[in-house]
Amino acid sequence: MATDIRETIHAVEAAAVMRLLPARPRLLALGEPTHGEDTLLDLRNELFRQLVEEEGYRTIAIESDCMMGLVVDEYVTSGTGTLDEVMERGISHGWGASAANRDLVRWMLAYNDGRPASERLRFAGFDGPLEITGAASPRQALIALHGYLSARVDADLLPCTAETLDRLLGPDDRWTNPAAMRDPAQSVGQSAEARELRLLADDLGALLDEQTPHLITATSRDDWDRARLYGRTATGLLRYHFWMADTSPSRMTRLVGLRDRMMADNLLAVVARGPALVHAHNGHLQRHKSTMRMGGLPLEWWSAGALVSTHLGEGYAFLATALGTIRHQGVDTPPPDTVEGLLYALPEDRYVVDAPRLATALDDTRPAPRVSPYFGYSPLDPAHLAENDGIVFVKDVSQS
């Protein structure tokens, strides 16, 4: 058994990853089983450098606010702003404080220095402007989309004025009220103003599509891509707020599903401009259905990875990451009858595993699911090993 497993492992290098796949994927997804560990982000950074230098990848997308990500992209492509400002305003969830994320942004800026636009690296956040406690106001995205269109198309084609949008939006704290996540009655998502805004956002997005040839000529494809992001974000947020106001039993299932739908749409837009690496939680990138319990209720939904994989086929590849220990979080040596325990017994500190071959090697073993004492770590599900293209295994993670 140990011999069979050893035949499935390789060094964590871009070349080794590519040998596991039938072709270079348009989107290579690297998952993580927990957030906030710079050890995993350092590994991501090194893999991205190799993909850039050896495989022609030019974009990295991370699990961060897509609107905030525009700040980082502007910085790495043109040097606009300072690194401190960009890390604070360009990466959400507090992850701008990560030393590894800072290293990534610094390296991308240095790499782009002196290179033509076609060879520069790009950065994207692909999450919606969402937090577990609620969602952002659609104001920024809606006003930006309207502004882009109003400067470039005839006024009589626009469905509304900026003043109308401002009036319907009202104060932003109506939208960002954290009480709305637990109490639908606190949400404005199904108010008369919100319903009208959904129609206007749809009309603005349709006008953007209708005027594409003119808009790309008058500005640039990058500007048009950004306007498309504004449109996706505005409609996605308004849809999300609508379901925050819902009182049916499917409310939370719809909310988590809508978040991953927004993620998927952003990822498909990213790969339209070339091959990219995406890094996020395993649960957002896996091909099988995601599950969790929230408020005592079991939730099931299709992840962004499952949705994108359906569109891209072999153009999508997924590497799940698994860990042996996170001792500072109480995650100690995995039991030997789990997948993580079998991998932990090998001498190497980290490696990438051919997941389908590993599943075949373990077919008669039926490893037990690992149970983590730390809610923030999601163990591998042995029932879905073969649905991963690879597994990156890190034996021990020290405190960041």
CSV table of C-alpha atoms in Angstrom, one decimal:
chain,number,residue,atom,x,y,z
A,1,MET,CA,0.0,0.0,0.0
A,2,ALA,CA,2.7,2.5,1.0
A,3,THR,CA,4.5,1.7,-2.3
A,4,ASP,CA,1.3,2.3,-4.3
A,5,ILE,CA,0.8,5.7,-2.6
A,6,ARG,CA,4.4,6.7,-3.1
A,7,GLU,CA,4.0,6.2,-6.9
A,8,THR,CA,1.3,8.9,-6.9
A,9,ILE,CA,3.3,11.8,-5.3
A,10,HIS,CA,5.5,14.5,-7.0
A,11,ALA,CA,7.2,17.7,-6.0
A,12,VAL,CA,5.0,20.8,-5.7
A,13,GLU,CA,6.2,22.3,-9.0
A,14,ALA,CA,4.3,23.7,-12.0
A,15,ALA,CA,5.9,21.2,-14.3
A,16,ALA,CA,4.8,18.3,-12.1
A,17,VAL,CA,1.3,19.7,-11.9
A,18,MET,CA,1.1,20.0,-15.7
A,19,ARG,CA,2.1,16.4,-16.1
A,20,LEU,CA,-0.9,15.3,-14.1
A,21,LEU,CA,-3.3,17.1,-16.6
A,22,PRO,CA,-4.3,16.3,-20.2
A,23,ALA,CA,-3.5,19.8,-21.3
A,24,ARG,CA,-2.6,23.2,-19.8
A,25,PRO,CA,-5.9,24.4,-18.1
A,26,ARG,CA,-7.3,27.8,-18.8
A,27,LEU,CA,-8.1,28.0,-15.1
A,28,LEU,CA,-6.0,26.1,-12.6
A,29,ALA,CA,-7.7,26.1,-9.2
A,30,LEU,CA,-5.6,25.7,-6.0
A,31,GLY,CA,-7.7,25.2,-3.0
A,32,GLU,CA,-7.0,25.7,0.7
A,33,PRO,CA,-8.7,23.8,3.6
A,34,THR,CA,-8.4,26.7,6.0
A,35,HIS,CA,-7.9,30.5,5.7
A,36,GLY,CA,-5.2,32.7,7.2
A,37,GLU,CA,-2.1,30.5,7.0
A,38,ASP,CA,0.8,32.2,5.3
A,39,THR,CA,2.5,28.8,4.8
A,40,LEU,CA,-0.2,28.0,2.2
A,41,LEU,CA,-0.1,31.4,0.7
A,42,ASP,CA,3.7,31.2,0.3
A,43,LEU,CA,3.2,27.9,-1.5
A,44,ARG,CA,0.6,29.6,-3.7
A,45,ASN,CA,3.0,32.5,-4.5
A,46,GLU,CA,5.8,30.1,-5.5
A,47,LEU,CA,3.5,28.0,-7.7
A,48,PHE,CA,2.2,31.2,-9.4
A,49,ARG,CA,5.7,32.4,-10.1
A,50,GLN,CA,6.5,29.1,-11.8
A,51,LEU,CA,3.3,29.2,-13.8
A,52,VAL,CA,4.2,32.7,-15.0
A,53,GLU,CA,7.7,31.9,-15.9
A,54,GLU,CA,7.2,28.4,-17.3
A,55,GLU,CA,3.6,28.1,-18.5
A,56,GLY,CA,2.6,31.6,-19.6
A,57,TYR,CA,0.1,32.3,-16.9
A,58,ARG,CA,-0.6,36.0,-16.5
A,59,THR,CA,-3.4,36.4,-13.9
A,60,ILE,CA,-4.0,35.4,-10.4
A,61,ALA,CA,-7.5,35.5,-8.8
A,62,ILE,CA,-8.0,35.3,-5.0
A,63,GLU,CA,-11.0,34.9,-2.7
A,64,SER,CA,-11.4,38.6,-2.2
A,65,ASP,CA,-13.8,41.4,-3.1
A,66,CYS,CA,-13.9,41.9,-6.9
A,67,MET,CA,-14.4,45.6,-6.6
A,68,MET,CA,-11.6,46.1,-4.2
A,69,GLY,CA,-9.4,43.9,-6.4
A,70,LEU,CA,-9.4,46.7,-9.0
A,71,VAL,CA,-7.2,48.7,-6.7
A,72,VAL,CA,-4.6,46.0,-6.6
A,73,ASP,CA,-4.7,45.4,-10.4
A,74,GLU,CA,-4.2,49.1,-11.0
A,75,TYR,CA,-1.2,49.1,-8.7
A,76,VAL,CA,0.6,46.1,-10.2
A,77,THR,CA,0.0,47.2,-13.8
A,78,SER,CA,0.7,50.9,-13.4
A,79,GLY,CA,2.2,51.6,-10.0
A,80,THR,CA,-0.8,53.7,-8.9
A,81,GLY,CA,-0.8,54.2,-5.1
A,82,THR,CA,1.5,52.9,-2.4
A,83,LEU,CA,1.8,49.3,-1.2
A,84,ASP,CA,0.4,50.1,2.2
A,85,GLU,CA,-2.6,51.8,0.7
A,86,VAL,CA,-3.2,49.0,-1.8
A,87,MET,CA,-3.0,46.3,0.8
A,88,GLU,CA,-5.5,48.1,3.0
A,89,ARG,CA,-8.0,49.1,0.3
A,90,GLY,CA,-7.5,46.4,-2.3
A,91,ILE,CA,-7.9,43.0,-0.4
A,92,SER,CA,-11.0,42.2,1.7
A,93,HIS,CA,-11.7,40.1,4.8
A,94,GLY,CA,-8.6,41.6,6.5
A,95,TRP,CA,-6.3,39.5,4.4
A,96,GLY,CA,-4.4,42.6,3.2
A,97,ALA,CA,-2.4,42.3,6.4
A,98,SER,CA,-1.0,38.9,5.3
A,99,ALA,CA,2.8,39.1,4.7
A,100,ALA,CA,2.4,36.5,1.9
A,101,ASN,CA,-0.3,38.5,0.2
A,102,ARG,CA,2.0,41.6,0.5
A,103,ASP,CA,4.9,39.6,-1.0
A,104,LEU,CA,2.6,38.5,-3.9
A,105,VAL,CA,1.6,42.1,-4.8
A,106,ARG,CA,5.1,43.4,-4.4
A,107,TRP,CA,6.5,40.7,-6.7
A,108,MET,CA,3.8,41.3,-9.4
A,109,LEU,CA,4.7,45.0,-9.5
A,110,ALA,CA,8.4,44.3,-9.9
A,111,TYR,CA,7.7,41.7,-12.6
A,112,ASN,CA,5.6,44.1,-14.6
A,113,ASP,CA,8.2,46.9,-14.5
A,114,GLY,CA,9.2,47.8,-18.0
A,115,ARG,CA,7.1,45.1,-19.7
A,116,PRO,CA,4.5,45.9,-22.4
A,117,ALA,CA,0.9,45.8,-21.4
A,118,SER,CA,0.4,42.4,-23.2
A,119,GLU,CA,3.0,40.8,-20.9
A,120,ARG,CA,2.0,42.3,-17.6
A,121,LEU,CA,0.6,40.2,-14.8
A,122,ARG,CA,-3.0,41.0,-13.7
A,123,PHE,CA,-4.7,40.6,-10.3
A,124,ALA,CA,-8.4,39.9,-9.6
A,125,GLY,CA,-10.6,39.5,-6.6
A,126,PHE,CA,-13.3,37.1,-7.6
A,127,ASP,CA,-15.6,37.1,-4.6
A,128,GLY,CA,-18.6,39.4,-4.4
A,129,PRO,CA,-18.6,42.4,-2.1
A,130,LEU,CA,-20.0,40.1,0.6
A,131,GLU,CA,-19.2,39.3,4.2
A,132,ILE,CA,-20.7,36.6,6.4
A,133,THR,CA,-22.6,39.4,8.2
A,134,GLY,CA,-24.2,40.8,5.1
A,135,ALA,CA,-23.5,42.4,1.7
A,136,ALA,CA,-22.4,45.8,0.4
A,137,SER,CA,-24.6,48.5,-1.0
A,138,PRO,CA,-24.9,48.2,-4.8
A,139,ARG,CA,-24.1,51.9,-5.0
A,140,GLN,CA,-20.5,51.8,-6.1
A,141,ALA,CA,-21.1,49.3,-8.9
A,142,LEU,CA,-24.3,50.9,-10.2
A,143,ILE,CA,-23.0,54.5,-10.2
A,144,ALA,CA,-19.8,53.4,-11.9
A,145,LEU,CA,-21.7,51.5,-14.6
A,146,HIS,CA,-24.0,54.4,-15.2
A,147,GLY,CA,-21.0,56.8,-15.3
A,148,TYR,CA,-19.2,54.7,-17.9
A,149,LEU,CA,-22.3,54.6,-20.1
A,150,SER,CA,-23.5,58.2,-19.7
A,151,ALA,CA,-20.1,59.5,-20.9
A,152,ARG,CA,-20.2,57.4,-24.1
A,153,VAL,CA,-23.8,56.8,-25.3
A,154,ASP,CA,-26.7,59.1,-26.0
A,155,ALA,CA,-28.5,60.2,-22.9
A,156,ASP,CA,-31.9,59.2,-24.3
A,157,LEU,CA,-30.7,55.5,-24.4
A,158,LEU,CA,-30.1,55.5,-20.7
A,159,PRO,CA,-33.0,54.1,-18.6
A,160,CYS,CA,-32.4,56.6,-15.8
A,161,THR,CA,-30.3,59.4,-14.5
A,162,ALA,CA,-27.6,59.2,-11.8
A,163,GLU,CA,-29.9,61.3,-9.6
A,164,THR,CA,-32.6,58.6,-9.9
A,165,LEU,CA,-30.2,55.9,-8.9
A,166,ASP,CA,-29.1,58.0,-5.9
A,167,ARG,CA,-32.6,58.6,-4.8
A,168,LEU,CA,-33.6,54.9,-5.1
A,169,LEU,CA,-30.4,53.7,-3.3
A,170,GLY,CA,-30.8,56.0,-0.3
A,171,PRO,CA,-28.3,55.8,2.5
A,172,ASP,CA,-25.8,53.0,2.2
A,173,ASP,CA,-26.4,51.8,5.8
A,174,ARG,CA,-29.8,50.6,4.8
A,175,TRP,CA,-28.1,48.0,2.7
A,176,THR,CA,-25.2,47.1,5.0
A,177,ASN,CA,-27.3,46.6,8.2
A,178,PRO,CA,-25.8,43.5,9.8
A,179,ALA,CA,-29.1,42.6,11.5
A,180,ALA,CA,-30.5,41.7,8.0
A,181,MET,CA,-28.5,38.5,7.8
A,182,ARG,CA,-30.5,37.0,10.7
A,183,ASP,CA,-33.7,38.9,10.4
A,184,PRO,CA,-35.2,39.2,6.8
A,185,ALA,CA,-37.5,42.0,8.0
A,186,GLN,CA,-34.4,44.2,8.5
A,187,SER,CA,-33.4,43.9,4.8
A,188,VAL,CA,-34.4,46.4,2.1
A,189,GLY,CA,-33.8,43.9,-0.6
A,190,GLN,CA,-37.5,43.5,-1.5
A,191,SER,CA,-38.6,47.1,-1.1
A,192,ALA,CA,-40.2,49.0,-4.0
A,193,GLU,CA,-36.9,50.9,-4.5
A,194,ALA,CA,-34.8,47.7,-4.6
A,195,ARG,CA,-37.2,46.1,-7.1
A,196,GLU,CA,-36.9,49.2,-9.4
A,197,LEU,CA,-33.1,49.2,-9.0
A,198,ARG,CA,-33.0,45.5,-10.2
A,199,LEU,CA,-34.8,46.5,-13.4
A,200,LEU,CA,-32.6,49.5,-14.0
A,201,ALA,CA,-29.4,47.5,-13.4
A,202,ASP,CA,-30.7,44.9,-15.9
A,203,ASP,CA,-31.4,47.6,-18.4
A,204,LEU,CA,-28.0,49.2,-17.9
A,205,GLY,CA,-26.3,45.9,-18.4
A,206,ALA,CA,-28.2,45.2,-21.5
A,207,LEU,CA,-27.3,48.6,-22.9
A,208,LEU,CA,-23.6,47.9,-22.2
A,209,ASP,CA,-23.9,44.7,-24.2
A,210,GLU,CA,-25.8,46.3,-27.1
A,211,GLN,CA,-23.2,49.1,-27.4
A,212,THR,CA,-20.1,46.8,-27.1
A,213,PRO,CA,-18.5,47.6,-30.6
A,214,HIS,CA,-18.7,51.3,-30.0
A,215,LEU,CA,-17.6,51.2,-26.4
A,216,ILE,CA,-14.5,49.1,-27.0
A,217,THR,CA,-13.5,51.4,-29.8
A,218,ALA,CA,-14.2,54.5,-27.8
A,219,THR,CA,-12.4,53.3,-24.7
A,220,SER,CA,-10.6,50.0,-24.5
A,221,ARG,CA,-11.3,46.3,-23.9
A,222,ASP,CA,-10.0,46.7,-20.4
A,223,ASP,CA,-12.4,49.6,-19.7
A,224,TRP,CA,-15.2,47.6,-21.1
A,225,ASP,CA,-14.3,44.5,-19.1
A,226,ARG,CA,-14.3,46.7,-16.0
A,227,ALA,CA,-17.8,48.0,-16.9
A,228,ARG,CA,-19.0,44.5,-17.3
A,229,LEU,CA,-17.7,43.7,-13.8
A,230,TYR,CA,-19.7,46.7,-12.5
A,231,GLY,CA,-22.8,45.3,-14.2
A,232,ARG,CA,-22.3,41.8,-12.8
A,233,THR,CA,-21.7,43.1,-9.3
A,234,ALA,CA,-24.6,45.4,-9.3
A,235,THR,CA,-27.1,42.8,-10.4
A,236,GLY,CA,-25.5,40.1,-8.2
A,237,LEU,CA,-25.7,42.3,-5.1
A,238,LEU,CA,-29.3,43.3,-5.8
A,239,ARG,CA,-30.3,39.7,-6.2
A,240,TYR,CA,-28.4,38.8,-3.0
A,241,HIS,CA,-30.2,41.5,-1.1
A,242,PHE,CA,-33.6,40.3,-2.5
A,243,TRP,CA,-33.0,36.9,-1.0
A,244,MET,CA,-31.7,38.4,2.3
A,245,ALA,CA,-35.3,39.7,2.6
A,246,ASP,CA,-36.8,36.3,1.9
A,247,THR,CA,-38.6,34.4,4.7
A,248,SER,CA,-38.8,30.9,3.1
A,249,PRO,CA,-36.8,27.9,4.3
A,250,SER,CA,-34.6,28.1,1.2
A,251,ARG,CA,-33.3,31.6,2.1
A,252,MET,CA,-29.8,30.6,3.2
A,253,THR,CA,-29.3,28.0,0.5
A,254,ARG,CA,-30.1,30.6,-2.1
A,255,LEU,CA,-27.7,33.1,-0.5
A,256,VAL,CA,-24.7,30.7,-0.4
A,257,GLY,CA,-25.5,29.6,-3.9
A,258,LEU,CA,-25.7,33.1,-5.2
A,259,ARG,CA,-22.3,34.0,-3.7
A,260,ASP,CA,-20.7,31.1,-5.6
A,261,ARG,CA,-22.6,32.1,-8.8
A,262,MET,CA,-21.1,35.6,-8.5
A,263,MET,CA,-17.7,34.0,-8.0
A,264,ALA,CA,-18.1,31.7,-11.1
A,265,ASP,CA,-19.2,34.6,-13.3
A,266,ASN,CA,-16.1,36.6,-12.3
A,267,LEU,CA,-13.8,33.6,-12.9
A,268,LEU,CA,-15.2,33.1,-16.4
A,269,ALA,CA,-14.5,36.7,-17.1
A,270,VAL,CA,-10.9,36.3,-15.8
A,271,VAL,CA,-10.1,33.3,-18.1
A,272,ALA,CA,-11.5,35.1,-21.1
A,273,ARG,CA,-8.3,37.1,-21.2
A,274,GLY,CA,-5.9,34.2,-20.7
A,275,PRO,CA,-4.8,31.3,-18.5
A,276,ALA,CA,-5.1,32.1,-14.8
A,277,LEU,CA,-4.5,30.6,-11.3
A,278,VAL,CA,-7.3,30.9,-8.8
A,279,HIS,CA,-6.8,30.5,-5.1
A,280,ALA,CA,-9.6,30.1,-2.6
A,281,HIS,CA,-11.1,27.7,-0.1
A,282,ASN,CA,-11.5,24.1,-1.3
A,283,GLY,CA,-15.2,24.4,-0.8
A,284,HIS,CA,-15.5,27.2,-3.4
A,285,LEU,CA,-13.4,25.3,-6.0
A,286,GLN,CA,-14.4,21.6,-5.8
A,287,ARG,CA,-16.5,19.9,-8.4
A,288,HIS,CA,-18.9,18.1,-6.1
A,289,LYS,CA,-21.7,19.8,-4.2
A,290,SER,CA,-20.7,22.0,-1.2
A,291,THR,CA,-22.3,21.4,2.1
A,292,MET,CA,-22.3,23.1,5.5
A,293,ARG,CA,-24.6,23.8,8.5
A,294,MET,CA,-25.6,27.3,9.3
A,295,GLY,CA,-28.0,28.3,12.0
A,296,GLY,CA,-28.6,24.6,12.6
A,297,LEU,CA,-29.7,24.0,9.0
A,298,PRO,CA,-28.0,21.8,6.5
A,299,LEU,CA,-27.1,23.7,3.3
A,300,GLU,CA,-26.2,22.3,-0.1
A,301,TRP,CA,-25.2,24.2,-3.2
A,302,TRP,CA,-23.0,24.1,-6.3
A,303,SER,CA,-19.6,25.8,-5.8
A,304,ALA,CA,-18.0,28.3,-8.2
A,305,GLY,CA,-15.6,25.5,-9.2
A,306,ALA,CA,-18.4,23.1,-10.1
A,307,LEU,CA,-20.1,25.8,-12.2
A,308,VAL,CA,-16.9,26.9,-14.0
A,309,SER,CA,-15.9,23.2,-14.6
A,310,THR,CA,-19.2,22.7,-16.4
A,311,HIS,CA,-18.4,25.6,-18.7
A,312,LEU,CA,-14.7,24.9,-19.3
A,313,GLY,CA,-14.5,21.1,-19.2
A,314,GLU,CA,-10.8,20.1,-19.4
A,315,GLY,CA,-10.0,23.8,-19.3
A,316,TYR,CA,-10.6,23.6,-15.6
A,317,ALA,CA,-8.3,21.8,-13.2
A,318,PHE,CA,-8.6,21.6,-9.4
A,319,LEU,CA,-5.9,20.9,-6.8
A,320,ALA,CA,-7.3,20.5,-3.3
A,321,THR,CA,-4.9,21.2,-0.5
A,322,ALA,CA,-4.9,19.0,2.7
A,323,LEU,CA,-2.8,19.4,5.8
A,324,GLY,CA,-1.3,17.1,8.4
A,325,THR,CA,-1.3,19.3,11.4
A,326,ILE,CA,-2.1,22.9,12.4
A,327,ARG,CA,-1.0,22.6,16.0
A,328,HIS,CA,-1.7,26.2,16.9
A,329,GLN,CA,-5.4,25.5,16.1
A,330,GLY,CA,-5.5,22.1,17.9
A,331,VAL,CA,-5.3,20.0,14.7
A,332,ASP,CA,-2.8,17.3,15.6
A,333,THR,CA,-1.4,14.3,13.8
A,334,PRO,CA,-4.2,12.8,11.6
A,335,PRO,CA,-5.4,9.3,12.4
A,336,PRO,CA,-3.6,6.7,10.3
A,337,ASP,CA,-6.8,5.3,8.8
A,338,THR,CA,-7.6,8.7,7.1
A,339,VAL,CA,-6.3,9.9,3.8
A,340,GLU,CA,-4.4,12.6,5.6
A,341,GLY,CA,-3.0,10.0,7.9
A,342,LEU,CA,-1.8,7.9,5.1
A,343,LEU,CA,-0.2,10.9,3.4
A,344,TYR,CA,1.3,12.1,6.7
A,345,ALA,CA,3.2,8.8,7.1
A,346,LEU,CA,5.3,9.6,4.0
A,347,PRO,CA,8.7,11.3,4.7
A,348,GLU,CA,8.3,14.4,2.5
A,349,ASP,CA,7.1,17.7,4.0
A,350,ARG,CA,5.0,18.7,1.0
A,351,TYR,CA,4.1,17.2,-2.4
A,352,VAL,CA,1.4,17.1,-5.0
A,353,VAL,CA,-0.6,13.8,-5.3
A,354,ASP,CA,-2.1,12.3,-8.4
A,355,ALA,CA,-5.6,12.2,-6.9
A,356,PRO,CA,-7.3,9.8,-9.3
A,357,ARG,CA,-4.4,7.3,-9.0
A,358,LEU,CA,-4.5,7.7,-5.2
A,359,ALA,CA,-8.2,6.9,-5.2
A,360,THR,CA,-7.6,3.8,-7.2
A,361,ALA,CA,-4.7,2.7,-4.9
A,362,LEU,CA,-7.0,3.2,-1.9
A,363,ASP,CA,-10.1,1.6,-3.5
A,364,ASP,CA,-10.0,-1.5,-1.2
A,365,THR,CA,-8.9,0.5,1.9
A,366,ARG,CA,-11.9,2.8,2.3
A,367,PRO,CA,-10.2,5.4,4.4
A,368,ALA,CA,-12.3,7.0,7.2
A,369,PRO,CA,-13.3,10.6,7.0
A,370,ARG,CA,-11.1,12.8,9.2
A,371,VAL,CA,-12.9,14.8,11.9
A,372,SER,CA,-11.3,18.2,12.7
A,373,PRO,CA,-11.5,19.6,16.3
A,374,TYR,CA,-11.1,23.1,14.7
A,375,PHE,CA,-14.2,24.3,12.8
A,376,GLY,CA,-11.9,26.4,10.5
A,377,TYR,CA,-10.2,23.3,8.9
A,378,SER,CA,-12.1,21.2,6.4
A,379,PRO,CA,-10.6,17.7,6.0
A,380,LEU,CA,-10.6,15.8,2.7
A,381,ASP,CA,-13.7,13.8,1.9
A,382,PRO,CA,-12.4,10.4,0.8
A,383,ALA,CA,-15.6,9.8,-1.2
A,384,HIS,CA,-14.6,12.5,-3.6
A,385,LEU,CA,-10.9,11.9,-4.1
A,386,ALA,CA,-11.1,11.0,-7.7
A,387,GLU,CA,-13.0,14.2,-8.6
A,388,ASN,CA,-9.8,16.2,-7.8
A,389,ASP,CA,-7.1,16.5,-10.4
A,390,GLY,CA,-4.5,16.6,-7.7
A,391,ILE,CA,-4.0,17.1,-3.9
A,392,VAL,CA,-1.3,19.3,-2.5
A,393,PHE,CA,-0.4,17.9,0.9
A,394,VAL,CA,1.5,20.0,3.5
A,395,LYS,CA,2.6,17.9,6.5
A,396,ASP,CA,2.8,20.7,9.1
A,397,VAL,CA,1.7,24.3,9.2
A,398,SER,CA,3.3,26.6,11.8
A,399,GLN,CA,1.6,29.7,13.1
A,400,SER,CA,1.7,32.6,10.7
